[in-house]
Short mmCIF file of C-alpha atoms and ligand atoms in Angstrom, two decimals:
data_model
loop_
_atom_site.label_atom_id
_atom_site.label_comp_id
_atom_site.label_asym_id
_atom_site.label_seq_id
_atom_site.Cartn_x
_atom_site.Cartn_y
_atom_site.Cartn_z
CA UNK C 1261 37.78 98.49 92.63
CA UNK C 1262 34.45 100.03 93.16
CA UNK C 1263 32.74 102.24 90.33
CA UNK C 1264 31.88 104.89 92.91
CA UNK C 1265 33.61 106.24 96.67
CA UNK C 1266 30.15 106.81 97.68
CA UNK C 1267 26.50 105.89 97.51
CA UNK C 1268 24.64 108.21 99.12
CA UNK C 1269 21.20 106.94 99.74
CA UNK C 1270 18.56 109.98 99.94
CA UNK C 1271 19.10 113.17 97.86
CA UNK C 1272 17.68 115.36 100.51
CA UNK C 1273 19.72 118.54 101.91
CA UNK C 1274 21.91 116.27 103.89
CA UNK C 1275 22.78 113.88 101.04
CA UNK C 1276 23.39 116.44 98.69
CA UNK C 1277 25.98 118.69 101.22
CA UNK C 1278 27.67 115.21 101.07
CA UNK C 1279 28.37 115.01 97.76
CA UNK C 1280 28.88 117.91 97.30
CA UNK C 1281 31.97 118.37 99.86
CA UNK C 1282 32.98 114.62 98.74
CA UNK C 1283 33.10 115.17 94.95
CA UNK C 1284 35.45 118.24 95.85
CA UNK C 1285 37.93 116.36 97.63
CA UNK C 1286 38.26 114.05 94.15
CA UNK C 1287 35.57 111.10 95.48
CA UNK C 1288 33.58 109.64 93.03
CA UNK C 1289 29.87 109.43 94.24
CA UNK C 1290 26.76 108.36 93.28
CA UNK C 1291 23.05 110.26 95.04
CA UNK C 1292 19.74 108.15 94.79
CA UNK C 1293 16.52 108.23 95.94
CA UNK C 1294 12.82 106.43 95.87
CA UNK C 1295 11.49 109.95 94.96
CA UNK C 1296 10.62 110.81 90.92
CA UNK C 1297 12.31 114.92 92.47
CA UNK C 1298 15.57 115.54 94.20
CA UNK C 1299 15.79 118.12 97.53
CA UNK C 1300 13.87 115.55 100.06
CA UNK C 1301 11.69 117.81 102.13
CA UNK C 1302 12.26 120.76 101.12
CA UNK C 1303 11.33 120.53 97.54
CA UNK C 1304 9.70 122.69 95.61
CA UNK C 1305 7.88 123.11 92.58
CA UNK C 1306 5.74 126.00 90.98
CA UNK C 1307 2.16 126.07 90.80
CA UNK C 1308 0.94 129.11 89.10
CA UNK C 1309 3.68 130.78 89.09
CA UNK C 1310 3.90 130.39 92.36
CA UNK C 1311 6.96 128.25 94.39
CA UNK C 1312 5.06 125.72 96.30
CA UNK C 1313 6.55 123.65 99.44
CA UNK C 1314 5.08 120.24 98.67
CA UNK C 1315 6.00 119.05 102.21
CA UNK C 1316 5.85 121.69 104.31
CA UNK C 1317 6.99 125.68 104.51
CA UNK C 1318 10.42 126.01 105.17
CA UNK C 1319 12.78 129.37 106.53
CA UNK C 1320 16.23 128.93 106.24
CA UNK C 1321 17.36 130.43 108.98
CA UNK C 1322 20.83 130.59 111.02
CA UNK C 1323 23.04 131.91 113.48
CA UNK C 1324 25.83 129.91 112.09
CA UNK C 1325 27.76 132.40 109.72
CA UNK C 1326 29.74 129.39 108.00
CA UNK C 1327 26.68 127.56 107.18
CA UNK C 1328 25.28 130.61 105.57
CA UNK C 1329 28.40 131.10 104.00
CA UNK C 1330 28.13 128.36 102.58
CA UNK C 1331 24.80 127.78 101.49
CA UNK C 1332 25.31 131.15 99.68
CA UNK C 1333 27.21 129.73 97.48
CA UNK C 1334 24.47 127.78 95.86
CA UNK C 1335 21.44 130.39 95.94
CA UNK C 1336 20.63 133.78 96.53
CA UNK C 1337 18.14 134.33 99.68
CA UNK C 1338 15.50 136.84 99.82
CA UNK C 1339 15.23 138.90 103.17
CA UNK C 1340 11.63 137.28 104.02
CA UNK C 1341 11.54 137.37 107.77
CA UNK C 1342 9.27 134.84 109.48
CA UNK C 1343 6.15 136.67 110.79
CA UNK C 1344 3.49 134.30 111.53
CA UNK C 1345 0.37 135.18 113.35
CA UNK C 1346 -1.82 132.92 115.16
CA UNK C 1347 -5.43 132.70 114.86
CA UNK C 1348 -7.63 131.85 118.14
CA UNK C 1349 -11.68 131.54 117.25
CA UNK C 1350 -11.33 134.44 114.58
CA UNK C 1351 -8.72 136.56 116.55
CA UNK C 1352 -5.45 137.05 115.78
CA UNK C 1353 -2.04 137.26 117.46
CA UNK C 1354 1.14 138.00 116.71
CA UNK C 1355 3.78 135.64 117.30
CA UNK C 1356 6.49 134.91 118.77
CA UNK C 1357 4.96 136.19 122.38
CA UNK C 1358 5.99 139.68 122.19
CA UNK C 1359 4.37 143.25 123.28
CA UNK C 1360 1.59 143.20 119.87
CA UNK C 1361 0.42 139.74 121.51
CA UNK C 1362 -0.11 141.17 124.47
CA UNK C 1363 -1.69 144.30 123.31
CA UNK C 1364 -3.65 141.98 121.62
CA UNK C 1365 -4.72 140.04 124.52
CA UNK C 1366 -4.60 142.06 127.53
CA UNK C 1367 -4.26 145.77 125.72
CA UNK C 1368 -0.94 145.62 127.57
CA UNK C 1369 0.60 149.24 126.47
CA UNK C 1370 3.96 148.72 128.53
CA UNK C 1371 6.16 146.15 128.80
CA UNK C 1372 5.57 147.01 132.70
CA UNK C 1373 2.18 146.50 132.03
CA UNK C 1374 2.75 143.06 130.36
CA UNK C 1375 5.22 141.88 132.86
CA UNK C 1376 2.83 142.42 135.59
CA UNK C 1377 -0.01 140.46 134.18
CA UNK C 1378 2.21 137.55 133.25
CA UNK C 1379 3.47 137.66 136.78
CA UNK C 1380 0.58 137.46 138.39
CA UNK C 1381 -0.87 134.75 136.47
CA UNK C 1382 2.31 132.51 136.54
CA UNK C 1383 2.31 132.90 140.44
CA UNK C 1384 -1.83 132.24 140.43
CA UNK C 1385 -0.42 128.43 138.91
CA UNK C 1386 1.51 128.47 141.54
CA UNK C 1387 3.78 125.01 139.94
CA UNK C 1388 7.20 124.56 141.41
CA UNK C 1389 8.10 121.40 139.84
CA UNK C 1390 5.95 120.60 136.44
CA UNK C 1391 4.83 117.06 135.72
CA UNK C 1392 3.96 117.65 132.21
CA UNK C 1393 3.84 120.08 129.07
CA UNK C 1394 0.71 121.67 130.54
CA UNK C 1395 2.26 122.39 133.62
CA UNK C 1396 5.63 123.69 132.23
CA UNK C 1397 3.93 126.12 130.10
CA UNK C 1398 1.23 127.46 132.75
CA UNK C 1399 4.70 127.60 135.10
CA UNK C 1400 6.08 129.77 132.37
CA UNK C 1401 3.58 131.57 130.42
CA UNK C 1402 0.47 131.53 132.51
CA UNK C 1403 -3.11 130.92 131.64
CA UNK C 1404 -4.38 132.75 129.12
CA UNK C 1405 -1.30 131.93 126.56
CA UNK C 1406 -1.31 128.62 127.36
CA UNK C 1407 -4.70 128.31 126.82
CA UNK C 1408 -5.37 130.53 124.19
CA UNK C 1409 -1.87 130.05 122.17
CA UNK C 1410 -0.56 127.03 123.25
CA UNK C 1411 -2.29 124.21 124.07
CA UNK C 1412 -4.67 123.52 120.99
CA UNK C 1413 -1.83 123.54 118.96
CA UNK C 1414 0.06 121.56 120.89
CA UNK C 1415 -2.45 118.60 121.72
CA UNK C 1416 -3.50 118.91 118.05
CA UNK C 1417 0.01 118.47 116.56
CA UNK C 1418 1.12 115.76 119.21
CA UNK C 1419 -2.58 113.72 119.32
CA UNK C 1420 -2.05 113.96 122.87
CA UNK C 1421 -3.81 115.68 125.95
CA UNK C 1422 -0.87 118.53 127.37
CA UNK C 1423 -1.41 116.91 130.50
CA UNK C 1424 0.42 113.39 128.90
CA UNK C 1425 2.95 115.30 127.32
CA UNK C 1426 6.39 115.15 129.08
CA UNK C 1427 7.55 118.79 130.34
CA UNK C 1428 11.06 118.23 128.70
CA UNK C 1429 9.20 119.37 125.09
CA UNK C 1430 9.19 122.55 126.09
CA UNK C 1431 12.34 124.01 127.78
CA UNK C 1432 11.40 127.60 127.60
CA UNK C 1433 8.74 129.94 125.94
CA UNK C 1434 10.47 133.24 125.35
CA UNK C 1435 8.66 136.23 125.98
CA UNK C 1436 9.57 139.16 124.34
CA UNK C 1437 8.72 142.73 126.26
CA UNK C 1438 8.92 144.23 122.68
CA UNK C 1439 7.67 144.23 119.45
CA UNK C 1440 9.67 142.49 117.30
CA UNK C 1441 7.77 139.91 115.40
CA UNK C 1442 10.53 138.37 113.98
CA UNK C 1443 9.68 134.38 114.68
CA UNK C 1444 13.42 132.99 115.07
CA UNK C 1445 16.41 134.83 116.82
CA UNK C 1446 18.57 133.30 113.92
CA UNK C 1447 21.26 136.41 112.80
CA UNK C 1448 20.72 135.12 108.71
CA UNK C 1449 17.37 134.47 107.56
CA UNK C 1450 15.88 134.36 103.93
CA UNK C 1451 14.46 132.02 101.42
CA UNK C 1452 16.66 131.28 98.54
CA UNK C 1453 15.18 132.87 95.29
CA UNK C 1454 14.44 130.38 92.59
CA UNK C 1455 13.06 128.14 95.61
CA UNK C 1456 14.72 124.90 97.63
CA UNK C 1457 15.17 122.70 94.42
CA UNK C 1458 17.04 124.71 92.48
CA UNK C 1459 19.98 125.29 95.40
CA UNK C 1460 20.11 121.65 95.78
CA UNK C 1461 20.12 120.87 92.10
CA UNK C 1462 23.11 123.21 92.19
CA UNK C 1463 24.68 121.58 95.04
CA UNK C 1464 24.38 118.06 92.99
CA UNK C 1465 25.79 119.94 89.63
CA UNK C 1466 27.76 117.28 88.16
CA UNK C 1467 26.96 114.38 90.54
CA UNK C 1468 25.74 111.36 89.22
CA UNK C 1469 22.31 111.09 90.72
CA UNK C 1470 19.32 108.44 90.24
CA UNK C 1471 15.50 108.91 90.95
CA UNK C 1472 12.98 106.70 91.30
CA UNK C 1473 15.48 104.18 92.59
CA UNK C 1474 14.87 102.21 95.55
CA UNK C 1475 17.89 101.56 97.59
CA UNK C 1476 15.90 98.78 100.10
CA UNK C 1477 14.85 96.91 96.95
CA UNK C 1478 17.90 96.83 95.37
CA UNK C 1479 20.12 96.39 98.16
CA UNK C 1480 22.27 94.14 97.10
CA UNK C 1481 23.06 95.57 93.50
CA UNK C 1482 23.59 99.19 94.72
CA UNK C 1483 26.45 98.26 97.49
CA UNK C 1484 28.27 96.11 95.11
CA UNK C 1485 28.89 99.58 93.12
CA UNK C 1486 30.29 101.52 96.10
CA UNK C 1487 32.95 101.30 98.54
CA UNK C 1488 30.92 103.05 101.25
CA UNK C 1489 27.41 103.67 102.01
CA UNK C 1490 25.88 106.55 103.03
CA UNK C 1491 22.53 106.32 104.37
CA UNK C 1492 20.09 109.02 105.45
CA UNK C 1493 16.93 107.46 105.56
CA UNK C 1494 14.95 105.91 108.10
CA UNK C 1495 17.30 103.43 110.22
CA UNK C 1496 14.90 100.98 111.53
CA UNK C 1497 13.44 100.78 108.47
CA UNK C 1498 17.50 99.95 107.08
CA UNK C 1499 16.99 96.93 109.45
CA UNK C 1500 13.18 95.74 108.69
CA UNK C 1501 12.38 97.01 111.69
CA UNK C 1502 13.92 93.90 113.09
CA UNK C 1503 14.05 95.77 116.90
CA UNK C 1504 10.43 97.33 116.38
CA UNK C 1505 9.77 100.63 114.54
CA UNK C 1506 10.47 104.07 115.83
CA UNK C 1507 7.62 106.29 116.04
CA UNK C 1508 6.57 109.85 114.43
CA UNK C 1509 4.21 112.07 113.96
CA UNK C 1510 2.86 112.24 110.37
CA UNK C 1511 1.19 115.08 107.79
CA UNK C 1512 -1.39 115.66 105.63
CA UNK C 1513 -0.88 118.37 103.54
CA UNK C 1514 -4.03 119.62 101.85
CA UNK C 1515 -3.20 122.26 98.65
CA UNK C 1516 -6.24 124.24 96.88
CA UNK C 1517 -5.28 127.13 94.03
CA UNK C 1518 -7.38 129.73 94.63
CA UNK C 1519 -9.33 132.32 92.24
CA UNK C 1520 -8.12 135.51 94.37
CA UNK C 1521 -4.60 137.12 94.29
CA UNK C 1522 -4.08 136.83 98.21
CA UNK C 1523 -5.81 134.88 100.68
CA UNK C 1524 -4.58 135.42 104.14
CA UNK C 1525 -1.88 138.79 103.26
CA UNK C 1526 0.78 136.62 105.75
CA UNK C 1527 2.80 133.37 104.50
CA UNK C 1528 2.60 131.34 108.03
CA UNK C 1529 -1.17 131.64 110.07
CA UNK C 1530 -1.15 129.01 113.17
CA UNK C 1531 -4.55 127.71 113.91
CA UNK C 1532 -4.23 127.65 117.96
CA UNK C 1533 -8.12 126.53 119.00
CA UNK C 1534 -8.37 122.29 118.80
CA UNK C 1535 -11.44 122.69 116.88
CA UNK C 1536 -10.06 123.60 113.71
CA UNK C 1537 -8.39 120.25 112.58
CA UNK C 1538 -5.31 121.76 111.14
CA UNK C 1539 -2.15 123.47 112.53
CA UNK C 1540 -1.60 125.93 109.96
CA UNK C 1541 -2.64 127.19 106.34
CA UNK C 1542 0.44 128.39 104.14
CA UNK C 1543 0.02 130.97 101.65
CA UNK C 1544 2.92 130.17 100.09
CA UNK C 1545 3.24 133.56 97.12
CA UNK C 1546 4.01 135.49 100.45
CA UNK C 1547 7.66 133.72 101.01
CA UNK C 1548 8.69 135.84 97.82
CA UNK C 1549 6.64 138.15 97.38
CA UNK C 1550 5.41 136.46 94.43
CA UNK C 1551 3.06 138.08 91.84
CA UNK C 1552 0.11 136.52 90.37
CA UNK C 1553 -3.44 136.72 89.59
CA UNK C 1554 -4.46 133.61 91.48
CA UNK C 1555 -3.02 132.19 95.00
CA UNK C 1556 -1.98 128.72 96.53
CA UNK C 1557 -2.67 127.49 99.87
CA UNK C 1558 -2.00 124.47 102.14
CA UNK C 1559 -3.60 123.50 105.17
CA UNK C 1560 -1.48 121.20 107.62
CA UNK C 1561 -3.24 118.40 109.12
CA UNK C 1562 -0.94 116.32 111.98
CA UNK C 1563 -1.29 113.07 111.34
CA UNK C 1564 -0.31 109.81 112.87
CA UNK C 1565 1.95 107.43 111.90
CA UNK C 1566 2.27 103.98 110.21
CA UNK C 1567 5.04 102.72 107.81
CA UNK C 1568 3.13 103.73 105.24
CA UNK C 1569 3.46 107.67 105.71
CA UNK C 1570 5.72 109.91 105.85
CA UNK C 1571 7.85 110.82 109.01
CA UNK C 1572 7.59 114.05 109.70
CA UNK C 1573 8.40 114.77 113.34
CA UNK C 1574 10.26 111.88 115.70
CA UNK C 1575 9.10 111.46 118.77
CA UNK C 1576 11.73 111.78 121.04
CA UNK C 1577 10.70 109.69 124.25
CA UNK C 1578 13.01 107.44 125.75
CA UNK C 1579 11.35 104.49 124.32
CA UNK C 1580 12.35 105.28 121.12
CA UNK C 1581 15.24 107.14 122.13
CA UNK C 1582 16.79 103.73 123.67
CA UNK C 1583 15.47 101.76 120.44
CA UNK C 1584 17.27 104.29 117.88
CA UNK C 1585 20.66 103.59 120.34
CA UNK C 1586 19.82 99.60 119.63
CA UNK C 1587 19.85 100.61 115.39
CA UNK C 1588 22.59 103.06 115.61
CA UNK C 1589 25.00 100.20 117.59
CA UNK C 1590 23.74 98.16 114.94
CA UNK C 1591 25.00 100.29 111.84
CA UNK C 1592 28.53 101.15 113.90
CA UNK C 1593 28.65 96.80 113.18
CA UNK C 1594 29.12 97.48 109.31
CA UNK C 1595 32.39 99.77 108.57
CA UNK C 1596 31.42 100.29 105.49
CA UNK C 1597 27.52 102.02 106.65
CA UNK C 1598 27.35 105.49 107.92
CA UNK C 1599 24.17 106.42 109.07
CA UNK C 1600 22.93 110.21 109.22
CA UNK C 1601 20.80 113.43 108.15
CA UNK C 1602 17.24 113.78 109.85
CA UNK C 1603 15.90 110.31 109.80
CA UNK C 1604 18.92 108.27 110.53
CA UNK C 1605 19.83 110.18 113.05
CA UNK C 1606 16.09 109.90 114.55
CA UNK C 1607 16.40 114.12 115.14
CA UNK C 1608 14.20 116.74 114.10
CA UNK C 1609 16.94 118.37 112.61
CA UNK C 1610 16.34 122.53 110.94
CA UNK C 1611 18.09 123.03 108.15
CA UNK C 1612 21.15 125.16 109.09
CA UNK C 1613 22.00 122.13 111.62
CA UNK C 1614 21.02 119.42 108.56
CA UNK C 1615 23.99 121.38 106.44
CA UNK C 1616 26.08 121.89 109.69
CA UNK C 1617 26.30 117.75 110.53
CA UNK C 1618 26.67 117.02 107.02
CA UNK C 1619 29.70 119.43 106.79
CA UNK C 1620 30.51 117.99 110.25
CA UNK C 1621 30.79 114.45 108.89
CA UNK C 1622 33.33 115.40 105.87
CA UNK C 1623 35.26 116.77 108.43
CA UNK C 1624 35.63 113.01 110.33
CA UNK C 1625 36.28 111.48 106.53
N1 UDP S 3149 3.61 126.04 119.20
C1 UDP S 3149 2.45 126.49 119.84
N2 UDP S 3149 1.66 127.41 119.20
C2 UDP S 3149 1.96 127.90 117.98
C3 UDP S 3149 3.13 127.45 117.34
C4 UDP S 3149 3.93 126.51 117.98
O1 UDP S 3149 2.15 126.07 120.94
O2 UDP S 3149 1.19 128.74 117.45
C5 UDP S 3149 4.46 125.03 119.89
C6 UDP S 3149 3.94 123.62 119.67
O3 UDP S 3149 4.11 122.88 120.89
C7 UDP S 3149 4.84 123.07 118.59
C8 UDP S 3149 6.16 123.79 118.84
O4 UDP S 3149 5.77 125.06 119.37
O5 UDP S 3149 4.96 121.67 118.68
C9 UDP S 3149 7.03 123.98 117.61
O6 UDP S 3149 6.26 124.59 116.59
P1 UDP S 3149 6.86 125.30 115.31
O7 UDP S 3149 5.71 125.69 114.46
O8 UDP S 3149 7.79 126.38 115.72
O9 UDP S 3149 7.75 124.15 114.68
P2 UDP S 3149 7.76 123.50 113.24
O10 UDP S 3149 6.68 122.47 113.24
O11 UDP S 3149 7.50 124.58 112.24
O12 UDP S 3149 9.12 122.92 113.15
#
């Protein structure tokens, strides 16, 4: 007999819904990770007094009212609502595309007004069937969003031109003829008060969990303790890359505490022109309102990949779409691997959907 039901390899928000579900229904398991700090991606940690995302902002946000069920049970959220505004050469926009954007751009008044100008410039493109991500947004959006709101960020964040970008990326671009700012049409959104670490530290209560502990080095020694393995890190990397390595799109976060008590007066601004280098600067006090004589900012620089850095974003083409299928057949081999979360399912997964599979996957046990 095994020590453990289940070793859970990763003790991001996927690993920890896990075992938390599992340890309810009686199962013994045991969480690690090559981190020194539980929570994956979404940690957190305070800097002045001030909750910092050390790997990039997140907003928990969901139309799913079991998964915020759920998740309520381990933190209370705040009612932050996602507001970000985009800054083009010095002048800013509010975001999603909505009737202050176009104020903003075109001193649009009406949504009749608005209408008619996006009209008129979608038919000027004149695209019927778009080629690639440039021509998919001009076909939806028009010119002078695309160009103005789009397609810096877009060729900055990918490293590629919008013209060698497939269209599929984008599937749609909502407009909104109103002016609600509100970034995500989730029905629940918040940040949980006492920040991402602490709700997953209360998911692991009781859990038997191990930092700082390598699973790929010490491969052998950690299965021998479990009957089944739960892995949710990267899955080529599971297999030493032994088909080729997926590919990603990287990060370089770049923090700076500041001598002022607010910076930017907005959590999320989007850096839209391709001649600043980064996507977006986070002032992160603003997710909660928090109070302090001094502020903390990152700036988000895409980055590409090597196996050396962190994955961020997969890149979904159908090179590496085909590959993952070659490393997922090759996991379905062993009945004792299960393979999931954000990186071993090769997704870019938001959270609400990270806690929904995980859920999803007790279900199947
Ligand atoms: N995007 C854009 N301009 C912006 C923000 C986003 O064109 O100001 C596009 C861009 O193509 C990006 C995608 O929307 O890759 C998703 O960006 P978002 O910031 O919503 O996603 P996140 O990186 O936060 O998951």
């Amino acid at each position: 007999m095994n020590k453990y039901d289940y070793l859970i390899v990763g003790a991001g928000l996927y690993g920890a819904v896990f075992a938390h579900e599992m340890t309810k229904r009686g199962k013994k398991c045991l969480v690690v990770d090559k981190r020194d700090h539980i929570a994956g991606n979404i940690y957190c940690d305070k800097c002045e007094g001030i909750t910092v995302h050390r790997y990039g902002a997140h907003i928990f946000h969901t139309s799913n009212k079991r998964v915020w069920e759920w998740v309520n049970q381990f933190a209370e959220f705040n009612r932050y609502t996602n507001c970000p505004i985009a800054n083009y050469r010095g002048k800013l926009y509010h975001l999603p595309f909505n009737m202050d954007t176009f104020y903003a751009m075109w001193g649009a008044v009406t949504p009749q007004q608005a209408r008619a100008i996006v009209y008129e410039q979608v038919a000027h493109e004149n695209i019927t069937d778009p080629q690639n991500l440039e021509e998919k947004a001009l076909s939806l959006v028009g010119r002078d969003i695309y160009e103005t709101l789009i397609k810096g960020y877009t060729e900055k964040q990918w490293g590629t031109k919008a013209t060698q970008l497939p269209a599929f990326i984008i599937q749609r671009l909502p407009l909104r003829f109103n002016y609600d700012n509100n970034y995500f049409d989730s029905k629940y959104q918040g940040i949980p008060i006492g920040g991402y670490t602490q709700m997953v530290s209360n998911m692991l209560q009781g859990i038997e969990v191990r930092l700082n502990c390598d699973y790929l080095a010490h491969r052998k020694y950690l299965d021998a303790l479990a009957d089944k393995v739960l892995y949710t890190g990267e899955i080529d990397r599971l297999f030493d890359y032994c088909y080729g390595a997926l590919e990603y799109r990287s990060l370089n976060f770049k923090t700076e505490v500041l001598d002022q008590d607010n910076y930017q007066g907005v959590a999320v601004m989007n850096f839209t022109d391709i001649d600043v280098p980064y996507t977006r600067i986070i002032e992160h006090k603003h997710f909660d309102n928090e109070q302090s004589a001094k502020t903390v900012i990152t700036r988000e620089y895409p980055a590409d990949w090597d196996v050396d850095k962190e994955p961020y974003y997969p890149i979904n083409n159908s090179r590496n779409d085909q590959l993952y299928r070659k490393y997922y057949d090759l996991a379905c081999q062993n009945p004792r691997l299960i393979v999931g979360g954000r990186l071993g399912s090769y997704k870019y997964f938001d959270m609400d959907k990270t806690i929904e599979e995980a859920l999803a996957l007790v279900s199947t046990l």
